[in-house]
Short mmCIF file of C-alpha atoms (C1' of nucleotides) in Angstrom, two decimals:
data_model
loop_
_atom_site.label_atom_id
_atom_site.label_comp_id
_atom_site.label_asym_id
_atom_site.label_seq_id
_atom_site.Cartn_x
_atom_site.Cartn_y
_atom_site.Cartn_z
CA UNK A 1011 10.06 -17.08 35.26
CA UNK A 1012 7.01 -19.56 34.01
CA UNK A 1013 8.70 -20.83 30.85
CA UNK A 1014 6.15 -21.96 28.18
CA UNK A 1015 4.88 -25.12 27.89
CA UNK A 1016 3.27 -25.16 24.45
CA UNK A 1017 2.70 -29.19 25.05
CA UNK A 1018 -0.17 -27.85 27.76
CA UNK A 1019 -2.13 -25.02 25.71
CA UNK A 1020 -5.60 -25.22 25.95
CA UNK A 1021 -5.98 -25.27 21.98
CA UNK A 1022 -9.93 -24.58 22.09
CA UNK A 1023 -8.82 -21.49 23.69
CA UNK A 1024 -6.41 -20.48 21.47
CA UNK A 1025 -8.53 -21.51 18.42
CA UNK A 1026 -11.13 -19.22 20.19
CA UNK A 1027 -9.48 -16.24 20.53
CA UNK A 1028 -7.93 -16.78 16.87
CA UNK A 1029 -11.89 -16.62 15.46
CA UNK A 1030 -12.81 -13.70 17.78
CA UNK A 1031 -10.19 -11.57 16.56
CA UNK A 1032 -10.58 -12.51 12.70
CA UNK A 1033 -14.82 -12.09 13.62
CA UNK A 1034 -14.09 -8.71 15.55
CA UNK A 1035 -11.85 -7.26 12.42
CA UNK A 1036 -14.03 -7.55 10.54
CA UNK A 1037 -17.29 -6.22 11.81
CA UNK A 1038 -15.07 -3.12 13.61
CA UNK A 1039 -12.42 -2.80 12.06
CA UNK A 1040 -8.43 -2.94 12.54
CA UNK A 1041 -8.50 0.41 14.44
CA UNK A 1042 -11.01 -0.77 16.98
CA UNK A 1043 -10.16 -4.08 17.98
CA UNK A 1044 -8.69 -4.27 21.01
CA UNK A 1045 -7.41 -7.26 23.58
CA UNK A 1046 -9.60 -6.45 25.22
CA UNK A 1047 -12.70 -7.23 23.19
CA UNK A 1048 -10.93 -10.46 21.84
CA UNK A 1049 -10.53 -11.61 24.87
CA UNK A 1050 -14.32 -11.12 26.11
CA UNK A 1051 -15.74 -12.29 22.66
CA UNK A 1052 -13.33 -15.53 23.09
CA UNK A 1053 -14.71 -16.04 26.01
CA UNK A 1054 -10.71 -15.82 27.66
CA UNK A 1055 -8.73 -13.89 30.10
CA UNK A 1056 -6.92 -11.78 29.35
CA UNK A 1057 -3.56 -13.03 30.27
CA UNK A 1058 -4.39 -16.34 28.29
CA UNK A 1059 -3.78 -13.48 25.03
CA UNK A 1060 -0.82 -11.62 26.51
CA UNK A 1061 0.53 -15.41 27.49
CA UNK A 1062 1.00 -16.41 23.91
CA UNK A 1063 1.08 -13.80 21.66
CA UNK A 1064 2.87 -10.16 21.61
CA UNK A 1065 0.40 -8.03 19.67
CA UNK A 1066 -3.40 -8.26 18.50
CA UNK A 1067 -1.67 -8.08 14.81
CA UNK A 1068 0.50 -11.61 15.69
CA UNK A 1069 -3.22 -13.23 16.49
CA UNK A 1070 -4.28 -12.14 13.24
CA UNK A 1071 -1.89 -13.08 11.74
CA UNK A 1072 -2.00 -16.90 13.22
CA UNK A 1073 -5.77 -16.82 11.86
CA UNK A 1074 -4.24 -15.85 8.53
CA UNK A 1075 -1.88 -18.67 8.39
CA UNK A 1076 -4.80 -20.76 10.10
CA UNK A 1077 -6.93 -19.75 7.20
CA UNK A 1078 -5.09 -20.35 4.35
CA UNK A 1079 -4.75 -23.41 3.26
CA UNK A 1080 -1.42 -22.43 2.70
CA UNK A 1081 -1.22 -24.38 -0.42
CA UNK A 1082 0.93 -22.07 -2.52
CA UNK A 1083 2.21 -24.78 -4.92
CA UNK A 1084 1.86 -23.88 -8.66
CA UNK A 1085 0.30 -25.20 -11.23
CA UNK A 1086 2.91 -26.40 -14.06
CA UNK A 1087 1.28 -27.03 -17.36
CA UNK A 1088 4.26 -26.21 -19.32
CA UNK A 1089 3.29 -22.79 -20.14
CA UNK A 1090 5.23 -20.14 -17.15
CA UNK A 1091 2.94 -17.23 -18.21
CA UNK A 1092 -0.33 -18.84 -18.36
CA UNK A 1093 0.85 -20.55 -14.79
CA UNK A 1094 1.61 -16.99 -13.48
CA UNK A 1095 -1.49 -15.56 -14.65
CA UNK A 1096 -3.37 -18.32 -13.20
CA UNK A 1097 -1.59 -18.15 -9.66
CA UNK A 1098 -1.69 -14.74 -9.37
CA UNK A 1099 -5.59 -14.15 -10.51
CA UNK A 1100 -5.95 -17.61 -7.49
CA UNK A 1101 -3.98 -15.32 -5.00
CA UNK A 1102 -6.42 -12.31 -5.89
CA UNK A 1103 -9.42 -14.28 -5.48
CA UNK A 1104 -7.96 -14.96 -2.23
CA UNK A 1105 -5.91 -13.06 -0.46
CA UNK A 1106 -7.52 -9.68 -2.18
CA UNK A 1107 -11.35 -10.96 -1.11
CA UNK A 1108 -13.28 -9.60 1.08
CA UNK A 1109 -12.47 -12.58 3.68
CA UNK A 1110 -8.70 -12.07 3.55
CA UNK A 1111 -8.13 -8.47 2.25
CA UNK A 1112 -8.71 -6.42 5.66
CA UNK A 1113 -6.78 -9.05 7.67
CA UNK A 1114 -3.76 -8.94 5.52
CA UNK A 1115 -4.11 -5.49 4.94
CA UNK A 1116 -4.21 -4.54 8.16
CA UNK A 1117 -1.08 -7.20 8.74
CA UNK A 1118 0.83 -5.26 6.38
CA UNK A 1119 0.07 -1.86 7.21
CA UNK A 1120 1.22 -3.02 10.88
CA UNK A 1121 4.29 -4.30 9.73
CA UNK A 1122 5.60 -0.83 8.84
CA UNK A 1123 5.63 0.07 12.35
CA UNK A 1124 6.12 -2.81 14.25
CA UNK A 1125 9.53 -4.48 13.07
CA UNK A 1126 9.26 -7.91 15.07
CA UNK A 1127 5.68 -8.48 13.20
CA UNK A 1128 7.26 -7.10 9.70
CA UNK A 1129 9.72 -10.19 10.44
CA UNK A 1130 7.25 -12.31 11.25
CA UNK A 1131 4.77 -11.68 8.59
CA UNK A 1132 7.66 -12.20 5.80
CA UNK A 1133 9.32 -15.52 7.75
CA UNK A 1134 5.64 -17.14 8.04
CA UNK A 1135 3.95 -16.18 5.21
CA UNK A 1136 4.82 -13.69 2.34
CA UNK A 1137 8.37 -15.80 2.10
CA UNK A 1138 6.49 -18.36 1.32
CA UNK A 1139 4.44 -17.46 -0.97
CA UNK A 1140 7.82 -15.68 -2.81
CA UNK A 1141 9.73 -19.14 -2.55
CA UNK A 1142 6.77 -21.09 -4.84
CA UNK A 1143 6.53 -19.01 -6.97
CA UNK A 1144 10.51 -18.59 -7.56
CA UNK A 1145 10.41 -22.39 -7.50
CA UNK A 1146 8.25 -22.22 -10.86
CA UNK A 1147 10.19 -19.18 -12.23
CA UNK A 1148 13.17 -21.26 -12.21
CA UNK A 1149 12.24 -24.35 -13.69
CA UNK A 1150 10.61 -21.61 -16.79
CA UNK A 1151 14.48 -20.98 -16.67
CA UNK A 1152 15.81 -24.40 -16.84
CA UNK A 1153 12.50 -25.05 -19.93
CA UNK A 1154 14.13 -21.62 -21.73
CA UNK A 1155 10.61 -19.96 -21.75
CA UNK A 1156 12.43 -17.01 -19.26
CA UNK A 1157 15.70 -15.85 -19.25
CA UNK A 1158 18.14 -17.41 -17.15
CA UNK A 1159 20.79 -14.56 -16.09
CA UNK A 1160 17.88 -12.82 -13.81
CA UNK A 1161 17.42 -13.43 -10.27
CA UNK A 1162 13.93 -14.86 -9.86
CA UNK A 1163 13.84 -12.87 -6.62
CA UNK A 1164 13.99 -9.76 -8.85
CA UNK A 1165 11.22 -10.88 -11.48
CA UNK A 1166 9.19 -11.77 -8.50
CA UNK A 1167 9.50 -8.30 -7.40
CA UNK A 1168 8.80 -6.95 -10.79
CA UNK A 1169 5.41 -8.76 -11.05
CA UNK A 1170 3.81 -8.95 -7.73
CA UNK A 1171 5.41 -5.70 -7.12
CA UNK A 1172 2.78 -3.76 -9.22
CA UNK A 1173 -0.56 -5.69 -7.68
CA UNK A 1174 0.74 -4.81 -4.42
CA UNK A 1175 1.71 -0.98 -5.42
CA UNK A 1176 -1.77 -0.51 -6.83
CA UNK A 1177 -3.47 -2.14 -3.84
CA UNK A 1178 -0.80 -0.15 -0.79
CA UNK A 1179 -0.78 3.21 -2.67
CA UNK A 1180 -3.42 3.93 -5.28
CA UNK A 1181 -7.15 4.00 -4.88
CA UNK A 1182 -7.03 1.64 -7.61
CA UNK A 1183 -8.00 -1.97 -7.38
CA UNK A 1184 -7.17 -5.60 -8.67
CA UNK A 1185 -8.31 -7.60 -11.26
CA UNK A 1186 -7.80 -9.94 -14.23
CA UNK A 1187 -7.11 -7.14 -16.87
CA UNK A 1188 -3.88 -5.70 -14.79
CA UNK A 1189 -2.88 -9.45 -13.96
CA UNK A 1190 -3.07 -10.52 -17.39
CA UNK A 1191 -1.35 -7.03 -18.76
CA UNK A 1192 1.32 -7.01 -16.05
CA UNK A 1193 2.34 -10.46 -16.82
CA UNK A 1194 2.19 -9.90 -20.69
CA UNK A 1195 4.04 -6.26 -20.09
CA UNK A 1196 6.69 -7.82 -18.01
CA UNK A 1197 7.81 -10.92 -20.87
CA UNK A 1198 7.11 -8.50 -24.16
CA UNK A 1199 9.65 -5.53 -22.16
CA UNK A 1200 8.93 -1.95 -22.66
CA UNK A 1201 11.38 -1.64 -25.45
CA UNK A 1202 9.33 -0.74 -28.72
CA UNK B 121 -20.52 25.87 14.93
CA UNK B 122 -17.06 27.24 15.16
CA UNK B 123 -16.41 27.82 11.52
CA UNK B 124 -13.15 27.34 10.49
CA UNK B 125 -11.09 30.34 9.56
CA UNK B 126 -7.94 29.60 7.85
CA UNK B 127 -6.74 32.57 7.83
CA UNK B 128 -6.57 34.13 11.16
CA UNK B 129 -4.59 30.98 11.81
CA UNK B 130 -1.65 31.13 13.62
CA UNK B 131 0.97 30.12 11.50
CA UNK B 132 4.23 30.02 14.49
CA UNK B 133 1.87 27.26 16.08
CA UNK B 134 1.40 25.24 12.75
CA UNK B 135 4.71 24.71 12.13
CA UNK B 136 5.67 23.99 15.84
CA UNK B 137 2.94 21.52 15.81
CA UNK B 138 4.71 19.82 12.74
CA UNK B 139 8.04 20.00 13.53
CA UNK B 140 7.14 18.25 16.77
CA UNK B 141 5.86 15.61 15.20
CA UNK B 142 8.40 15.02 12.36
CA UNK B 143 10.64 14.88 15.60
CA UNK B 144 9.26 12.75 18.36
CA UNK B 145 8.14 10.05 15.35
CA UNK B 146 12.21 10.41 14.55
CA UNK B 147 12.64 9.58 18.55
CA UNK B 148 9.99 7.33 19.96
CA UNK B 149 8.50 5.92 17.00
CA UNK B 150 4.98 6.05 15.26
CA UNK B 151 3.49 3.79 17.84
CA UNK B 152 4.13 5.68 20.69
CA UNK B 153 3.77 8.77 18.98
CA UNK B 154 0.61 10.31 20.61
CA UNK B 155 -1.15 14.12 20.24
CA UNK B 156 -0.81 14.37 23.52
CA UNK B 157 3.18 14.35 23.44
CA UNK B 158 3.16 16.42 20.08
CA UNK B 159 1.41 19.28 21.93
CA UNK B 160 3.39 19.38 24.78
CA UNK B 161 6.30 19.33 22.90
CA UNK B 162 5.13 21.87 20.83
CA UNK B 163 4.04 24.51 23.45
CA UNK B 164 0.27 24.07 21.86
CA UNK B 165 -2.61 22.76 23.37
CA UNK B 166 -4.41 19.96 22.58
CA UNK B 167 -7.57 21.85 21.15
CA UNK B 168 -5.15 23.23 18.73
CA UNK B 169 -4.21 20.06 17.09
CA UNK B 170 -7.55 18.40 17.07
CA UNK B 171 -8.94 21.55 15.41
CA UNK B 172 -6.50 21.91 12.06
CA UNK B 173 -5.87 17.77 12.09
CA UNK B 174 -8.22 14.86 12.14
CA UNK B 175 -5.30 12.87 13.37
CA UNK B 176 -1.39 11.99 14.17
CA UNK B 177 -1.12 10.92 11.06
CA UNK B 178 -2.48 13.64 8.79
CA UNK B 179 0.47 15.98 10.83
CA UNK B 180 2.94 14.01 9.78
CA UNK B 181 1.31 13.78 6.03
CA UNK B 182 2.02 17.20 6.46
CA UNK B 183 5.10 17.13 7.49
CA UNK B 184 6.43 14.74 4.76
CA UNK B 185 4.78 17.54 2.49
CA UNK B 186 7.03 20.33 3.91
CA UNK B 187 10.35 18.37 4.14
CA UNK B 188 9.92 17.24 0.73
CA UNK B 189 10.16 20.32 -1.93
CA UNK B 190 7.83 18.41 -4.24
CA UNK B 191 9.84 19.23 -6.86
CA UNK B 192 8.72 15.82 -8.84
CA UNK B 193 10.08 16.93 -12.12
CA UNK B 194 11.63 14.33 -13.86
CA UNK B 195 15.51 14.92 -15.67
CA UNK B 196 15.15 14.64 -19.51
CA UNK B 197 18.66 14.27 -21.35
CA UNK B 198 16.67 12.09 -23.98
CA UNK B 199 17.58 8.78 -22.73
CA UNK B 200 14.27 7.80 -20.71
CA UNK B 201 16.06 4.61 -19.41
CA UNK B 202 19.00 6.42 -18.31
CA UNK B 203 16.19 9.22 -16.79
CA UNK B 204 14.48 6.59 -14.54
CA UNK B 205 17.31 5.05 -13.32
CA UNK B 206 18.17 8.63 -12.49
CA UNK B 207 14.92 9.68 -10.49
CA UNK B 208 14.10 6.14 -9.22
CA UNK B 209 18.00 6.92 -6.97
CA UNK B 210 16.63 10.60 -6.44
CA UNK B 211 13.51 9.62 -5.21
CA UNK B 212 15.45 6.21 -2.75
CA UNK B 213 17.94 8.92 -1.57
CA UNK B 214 14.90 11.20 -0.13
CA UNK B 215 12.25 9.06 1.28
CA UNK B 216 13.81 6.14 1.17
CA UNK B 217 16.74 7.91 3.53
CA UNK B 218 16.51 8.03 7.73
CA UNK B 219 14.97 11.46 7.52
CA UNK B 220 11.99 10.75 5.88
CA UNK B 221 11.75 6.80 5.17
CA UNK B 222 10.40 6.32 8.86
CA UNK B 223 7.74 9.04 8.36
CA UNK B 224 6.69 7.67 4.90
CA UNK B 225 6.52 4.11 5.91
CA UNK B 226 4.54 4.93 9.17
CA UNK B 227 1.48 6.72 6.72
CA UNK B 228 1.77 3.68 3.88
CA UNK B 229 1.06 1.76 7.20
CA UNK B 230 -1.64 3.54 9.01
CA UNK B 231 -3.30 4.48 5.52
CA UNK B 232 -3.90 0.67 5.33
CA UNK B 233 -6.63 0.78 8.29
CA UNK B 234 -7.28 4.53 7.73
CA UNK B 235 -9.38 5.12 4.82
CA UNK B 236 -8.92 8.93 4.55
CA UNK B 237 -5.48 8.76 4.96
CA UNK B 238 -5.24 6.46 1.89
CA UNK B 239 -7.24 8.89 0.41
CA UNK B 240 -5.22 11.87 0.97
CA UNK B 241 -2.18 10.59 0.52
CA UNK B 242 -3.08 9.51 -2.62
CA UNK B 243 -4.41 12.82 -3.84
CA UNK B 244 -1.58 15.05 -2.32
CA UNK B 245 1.67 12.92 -2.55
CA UNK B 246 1.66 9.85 -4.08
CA UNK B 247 -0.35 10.29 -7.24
CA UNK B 248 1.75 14.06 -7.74
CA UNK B 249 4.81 11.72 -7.94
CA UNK B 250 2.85 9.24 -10.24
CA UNK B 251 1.92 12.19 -12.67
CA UNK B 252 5.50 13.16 -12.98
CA UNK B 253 6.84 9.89 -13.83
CA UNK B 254 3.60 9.32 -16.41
CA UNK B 255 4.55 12.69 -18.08
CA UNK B 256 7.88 11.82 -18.90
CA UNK B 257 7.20 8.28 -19.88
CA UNK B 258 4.64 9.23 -22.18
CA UNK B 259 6.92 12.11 -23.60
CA UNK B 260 8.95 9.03 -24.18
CA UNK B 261 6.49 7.16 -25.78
CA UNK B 262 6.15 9.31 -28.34
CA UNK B 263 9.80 9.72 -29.26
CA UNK B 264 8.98 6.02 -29.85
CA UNK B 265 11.39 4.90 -26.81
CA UNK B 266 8.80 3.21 -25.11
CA UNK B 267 5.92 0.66 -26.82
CA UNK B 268 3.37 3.13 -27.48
CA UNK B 269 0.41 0.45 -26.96
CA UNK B 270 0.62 0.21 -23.12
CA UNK B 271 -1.03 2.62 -20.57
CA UNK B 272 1.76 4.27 -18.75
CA UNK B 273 0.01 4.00 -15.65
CA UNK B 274 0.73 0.11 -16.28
CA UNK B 275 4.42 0.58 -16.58
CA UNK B 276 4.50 3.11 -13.55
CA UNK B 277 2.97 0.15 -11.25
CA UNK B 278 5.84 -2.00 -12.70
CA UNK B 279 8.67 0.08 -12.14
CA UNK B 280 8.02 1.69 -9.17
CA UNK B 281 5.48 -1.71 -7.53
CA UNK B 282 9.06 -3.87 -7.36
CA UNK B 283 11.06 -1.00 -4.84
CA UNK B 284 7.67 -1.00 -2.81
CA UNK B 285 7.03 -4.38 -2.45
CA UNK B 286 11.11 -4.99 -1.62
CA UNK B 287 10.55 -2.36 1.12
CA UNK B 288 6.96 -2.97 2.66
CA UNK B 289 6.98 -6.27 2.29
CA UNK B 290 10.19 -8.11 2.77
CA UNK B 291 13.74 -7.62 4.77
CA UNK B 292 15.26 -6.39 2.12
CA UNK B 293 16.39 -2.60 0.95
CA UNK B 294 16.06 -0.88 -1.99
CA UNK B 295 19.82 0.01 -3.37
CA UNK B 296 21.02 1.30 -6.66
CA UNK B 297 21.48 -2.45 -8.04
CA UNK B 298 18.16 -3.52 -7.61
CA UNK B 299 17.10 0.28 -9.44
CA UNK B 300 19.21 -0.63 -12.40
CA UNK B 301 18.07 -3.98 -12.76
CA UNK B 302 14.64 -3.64 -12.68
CA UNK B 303 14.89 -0.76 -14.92
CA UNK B 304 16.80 -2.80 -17.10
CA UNK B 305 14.64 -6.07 -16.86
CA UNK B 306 11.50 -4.02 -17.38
CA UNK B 307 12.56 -2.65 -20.75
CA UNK B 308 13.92 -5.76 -22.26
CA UNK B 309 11.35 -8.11 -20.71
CA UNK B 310 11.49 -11.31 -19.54
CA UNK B 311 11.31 -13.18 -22.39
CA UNK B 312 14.62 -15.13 -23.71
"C1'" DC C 1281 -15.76 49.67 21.23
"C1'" DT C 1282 -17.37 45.15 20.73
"C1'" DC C 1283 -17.76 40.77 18.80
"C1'" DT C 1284 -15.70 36.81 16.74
"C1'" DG C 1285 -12.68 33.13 16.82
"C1'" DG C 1286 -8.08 31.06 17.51
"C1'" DC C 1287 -5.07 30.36 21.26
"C1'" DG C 1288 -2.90 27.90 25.64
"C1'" DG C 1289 -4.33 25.63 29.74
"C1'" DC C 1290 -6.91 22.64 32.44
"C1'" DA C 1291 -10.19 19.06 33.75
"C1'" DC C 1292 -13.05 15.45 32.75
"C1'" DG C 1293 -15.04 10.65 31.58
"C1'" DG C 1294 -13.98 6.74 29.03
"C1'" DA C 1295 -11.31 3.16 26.74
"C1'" DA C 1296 -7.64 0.18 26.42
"C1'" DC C 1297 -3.22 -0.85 27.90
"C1'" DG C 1298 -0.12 -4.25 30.39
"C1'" DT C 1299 0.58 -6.45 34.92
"C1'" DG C 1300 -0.32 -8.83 39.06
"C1'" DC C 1301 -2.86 -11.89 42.04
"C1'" DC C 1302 -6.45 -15.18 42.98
"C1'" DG C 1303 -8.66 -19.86 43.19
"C1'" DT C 1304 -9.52 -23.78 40.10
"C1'" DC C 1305 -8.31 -27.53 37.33
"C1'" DT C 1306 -5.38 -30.67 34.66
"C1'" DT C 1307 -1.17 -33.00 34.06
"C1'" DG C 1308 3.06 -35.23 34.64
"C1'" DA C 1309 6.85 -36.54 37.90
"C1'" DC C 1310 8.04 -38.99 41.82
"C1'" DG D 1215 -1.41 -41.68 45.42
"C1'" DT D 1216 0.44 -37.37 46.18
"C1'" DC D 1217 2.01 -33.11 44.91
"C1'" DA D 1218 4.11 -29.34 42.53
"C1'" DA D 1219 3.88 -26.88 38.05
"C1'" DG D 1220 1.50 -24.33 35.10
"C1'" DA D 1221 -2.40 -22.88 32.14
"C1'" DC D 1222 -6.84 -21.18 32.80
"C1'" DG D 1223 -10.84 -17.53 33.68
"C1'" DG D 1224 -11.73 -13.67 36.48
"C1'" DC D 1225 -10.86 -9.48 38.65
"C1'" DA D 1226 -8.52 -5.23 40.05
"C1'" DC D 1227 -5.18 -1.88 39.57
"C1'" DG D 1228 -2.37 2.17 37.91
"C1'" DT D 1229 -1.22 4.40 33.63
"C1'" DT D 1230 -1.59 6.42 29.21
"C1'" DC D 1231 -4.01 8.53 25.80
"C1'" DC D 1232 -8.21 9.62 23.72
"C1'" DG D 1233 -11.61 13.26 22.36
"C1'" DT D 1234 -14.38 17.01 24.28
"C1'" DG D 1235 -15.69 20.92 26.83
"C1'" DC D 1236 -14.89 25.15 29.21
"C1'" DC D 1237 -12.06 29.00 30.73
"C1'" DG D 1238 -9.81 33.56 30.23
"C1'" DC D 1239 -6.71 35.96 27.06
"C1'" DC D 1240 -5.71 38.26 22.96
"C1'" DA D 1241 -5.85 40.06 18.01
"C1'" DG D 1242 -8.24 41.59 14.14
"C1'" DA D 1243 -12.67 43.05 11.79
"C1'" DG D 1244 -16.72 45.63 11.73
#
DNA sequence: CTCTGGCGGCACGGAACGTGCCGTCTTGAC
DNA sequence: GTCAAGACGGCACGTTCCGTGCCGCCAGAG
């Protein structure tokens, strides 16, 4: 059994590989990228990919997380639904342009058949993003500008639920206007 | 060219083809779900496949098509929020069930890297199901249950985005709680 | 009767899979 | 200073599945 020994990884290597297979999605696509071609693009063997990581997906995801700044803090300037219309239209700059978009898209649509990367992809990344925002959500809570006897969790799901529906399932696509009419839609209710 | 002539096709095969499909996706899995195995279990050749379906996938879209009745319509007993509630559980207790939830989730998945597949699902399942629910919300609408000012297309994404993100996204499941309180939440808004 | 076209069956070349083995090099333990 | 451990790039292998082409068979249309 050769047991990992993170402490010795070649990190140009892995760096490598990590900006072949983010280069490679892109100019061919999720369908037709392949260990294969990573590994020859990266300049690697084989094995150093099959050493470290379980899937092509799990290296794309690293160069998401590698990517991203990660810096999912909101901003706080005492008004929740300006803040969440401002984070949200950030995230869609981000995450739904055309530098992010196929490699999260492609993460996602992964996920639904491959349960270990579905875990993954929630524990490294899409938690994340979920916990900042509830972090906001409840401090709105604490200030009175939302109401406190709902989950955060849920409203969460209520608002990012719709900008990932119409991006997953519809041939419809993101912008400002549904951000901005979401959010509003989702305080004002849909009682008349 | 060997123009395609749907109807000297051979109907027994067809359905074999699908059933074997729906099946072996049930047993092995979407990923190791190949047209090779489908045929074979099928009794069908290969050629037979490739010429009716551009891919694994489209059987199965239809297969999900067959298994489901498509009978979208939505209940009316005049109480639209009661009415949801009602067909968002019909709709969990279908696809969201073992029989179909693994085929569903497979095509949401692959239709992320599969651009025709997003397509057609789209035109032939998902938006059928998204007309249904827009015709009865905008029947409500005008018996002035619902704010009249807001595209129901915009309220669809919201009640329907927050079950899909809950499933595609994170570890969670969709149960009759989360239905209820989203339907609930949605309608009286967020607002204290 | 004959032609068309779908059918099952088979064979092929190619791509990518995942694994194993090699010799080289670096590193840390003794 | 020596030496074993282990990561590395490279290569080769057997396997699976892909997508295509060709075959002979059969049914229906002209």
């Amino acid at each position: 059994m050769a047991t990992r020994r993170p402490e010795r990884r070649n990190e140009e290597s892995a760096s490598a590989v990590i900006q072949a297979a983010l280069d490679l999605c892109q100019e061919v696509g999720y369908r037709k990228l392949s260990i294969e071609g990573i590994a020859a693009r990266a300049g690697v063997g084989k094995n150093t990919i099959y050493r470290w990581w379980p899937s092509k997906a799990a290296v794309l995801l690293d160069g998401l997380l590698s990517t991203m700044t990660m810096d999912a803090s909101f901003p706080d300037t005492g008004d929740v639904r300006a803040d969440l219309k401002t984070q949200m239209a950030a995230g869609i700059r981000t995450l739904g342009g055309p530098g992010l978009l196929p490699h999260y898209r492609a993460l996602i649509g992964e996920a639904q058949h491959d349960p270990e990367l579905h875990q993954a992809l929630w524990d490294r990344f899409v938690s994340k993003l979920s916990a900042a925002a509830a972090a906001r959500i409840e401090l709105a809570q604490k200030q009175g500008q939302i109401r406190a006897d709902v989950d955060p969790v849920l409203i969460i799901e209520l608002l990012y639920g719709a900008g990932y529906y119409r991006r997953l399932l519809t041939p419809r696509t993101v912008d400002q206007e549904q951000i901005d009419a979401i959010v509003d839609l989702a305080f004002q209710g849909l009682a008349p």
